[in-house]
Coordinates of C-alpha atoms in Angstrom, one line a residue:
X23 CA 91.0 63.1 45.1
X24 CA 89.7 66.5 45.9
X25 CA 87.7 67.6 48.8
X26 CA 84.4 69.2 48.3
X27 CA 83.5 72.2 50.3
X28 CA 80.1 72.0 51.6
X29 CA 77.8 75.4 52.9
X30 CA 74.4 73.9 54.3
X31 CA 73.4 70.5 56.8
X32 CA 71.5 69.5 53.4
X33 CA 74.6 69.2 51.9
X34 CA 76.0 67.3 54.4
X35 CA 73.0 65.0 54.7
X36 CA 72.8 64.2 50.9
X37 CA 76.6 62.8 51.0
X38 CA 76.2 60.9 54.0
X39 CA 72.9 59.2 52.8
X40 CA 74.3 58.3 49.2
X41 CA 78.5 57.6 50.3
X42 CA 77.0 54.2 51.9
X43 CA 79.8 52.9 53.6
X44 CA 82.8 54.6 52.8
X45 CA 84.0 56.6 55.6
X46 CA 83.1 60.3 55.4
X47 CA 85.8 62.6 56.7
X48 CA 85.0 66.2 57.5
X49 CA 86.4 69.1 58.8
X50 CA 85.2 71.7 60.2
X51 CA 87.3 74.8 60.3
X52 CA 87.2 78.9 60.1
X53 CA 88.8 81.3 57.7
X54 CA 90.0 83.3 60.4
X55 CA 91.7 80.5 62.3
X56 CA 94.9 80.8 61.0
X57 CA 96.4 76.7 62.3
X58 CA 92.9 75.8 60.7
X59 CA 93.5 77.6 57.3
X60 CA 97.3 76.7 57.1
X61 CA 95.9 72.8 57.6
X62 CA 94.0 73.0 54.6
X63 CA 97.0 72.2 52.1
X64 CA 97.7 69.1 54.3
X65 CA 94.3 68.0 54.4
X66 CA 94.0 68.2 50.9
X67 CA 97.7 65.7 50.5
X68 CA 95.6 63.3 53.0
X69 CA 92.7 63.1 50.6
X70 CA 95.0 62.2 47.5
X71 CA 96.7 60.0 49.7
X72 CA 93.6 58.3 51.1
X73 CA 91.8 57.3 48.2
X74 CA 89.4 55.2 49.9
X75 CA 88.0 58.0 52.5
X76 CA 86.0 60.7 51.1
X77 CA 86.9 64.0 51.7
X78 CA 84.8 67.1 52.7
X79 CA 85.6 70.6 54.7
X80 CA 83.1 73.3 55.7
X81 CA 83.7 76.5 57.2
X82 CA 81.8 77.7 60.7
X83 CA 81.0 81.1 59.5
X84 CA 79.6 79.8 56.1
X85 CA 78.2 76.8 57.7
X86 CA 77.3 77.9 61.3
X87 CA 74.4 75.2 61.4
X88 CA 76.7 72.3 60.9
X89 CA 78.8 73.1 63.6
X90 CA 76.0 73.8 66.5
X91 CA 74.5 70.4 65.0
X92 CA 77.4 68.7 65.9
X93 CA 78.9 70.9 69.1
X94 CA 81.8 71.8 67.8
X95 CA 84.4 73.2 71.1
X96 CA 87.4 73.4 68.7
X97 CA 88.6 74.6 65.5
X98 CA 89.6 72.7 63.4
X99 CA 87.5 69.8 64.1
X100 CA 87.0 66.5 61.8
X101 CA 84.5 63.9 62.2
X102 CA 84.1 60.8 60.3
X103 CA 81.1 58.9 59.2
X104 CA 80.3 55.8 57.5
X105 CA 76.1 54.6 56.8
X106 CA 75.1 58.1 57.2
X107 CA 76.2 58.4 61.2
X108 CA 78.8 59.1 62.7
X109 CA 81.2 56.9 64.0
X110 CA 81.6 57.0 67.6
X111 CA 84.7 57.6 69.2
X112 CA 86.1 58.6 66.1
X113 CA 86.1 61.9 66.5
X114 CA 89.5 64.5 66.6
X115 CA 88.9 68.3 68.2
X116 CA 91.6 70.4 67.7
X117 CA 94.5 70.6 65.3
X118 CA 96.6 67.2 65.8
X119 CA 98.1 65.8 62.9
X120 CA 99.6 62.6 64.3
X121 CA 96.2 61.5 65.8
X122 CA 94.3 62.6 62.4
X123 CA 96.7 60.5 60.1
X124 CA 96.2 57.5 62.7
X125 CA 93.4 57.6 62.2
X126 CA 93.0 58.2 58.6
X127 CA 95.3 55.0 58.3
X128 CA 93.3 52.9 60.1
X129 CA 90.0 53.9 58.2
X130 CA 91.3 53.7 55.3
X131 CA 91.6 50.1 55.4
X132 CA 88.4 49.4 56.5

């Protein structure tokens, strides 16, 4: 599966409202973060791996709405949603890998 870049909050809205509920992941991240940037590829292997999660990155300086709608303290960030909110206590700041593929794991088999 590929993941979808996404430039405006509309954007983001229209995919929460129509994925019903399939989990939503997105990350937020900046082109001139370099751990962000070198994620990307890996991000991209967890959405081919994760068929049943959808996919979606946006970038801060593209998107800077998105990410003062959500408070974003860290780059990269990824949130997950599933009904158009988003899921509480799901939430990963920062780049770690081990805790984002836990978590992608157990999603994935909701």
């Amino acid at each position: 599966m590929s993941v979808r870049t996404i430039y405006e909050q509309a954007e983001l809205n229209d995919i929460k409202n129509n994925i019903g509920d399939r989990v939503l992941v997105l990350m937020i991240a900046a082109w001139w973060h370099e751990r962000s940037e070198d994620f990307i590829p890996t991000y991209k292997a967890f959405a081919r791996e994760f068929r049943a999660l959808n996919f979606i990155k946006t970038d801060i300086a593209a998107a800077p709405g998105i990410a003062s709608n959500y408070e974003i303290n860290q780059i990269p960030s990824f949130l997950f949603f599933r009904n158009a909110n988003e899921m509480k206590g799901e939430r990963i700041e920062g780049l770690d890998e081990a805790a984002l593929r836990a978590t992608l794991e157990r999603l994935d088999k909701l």
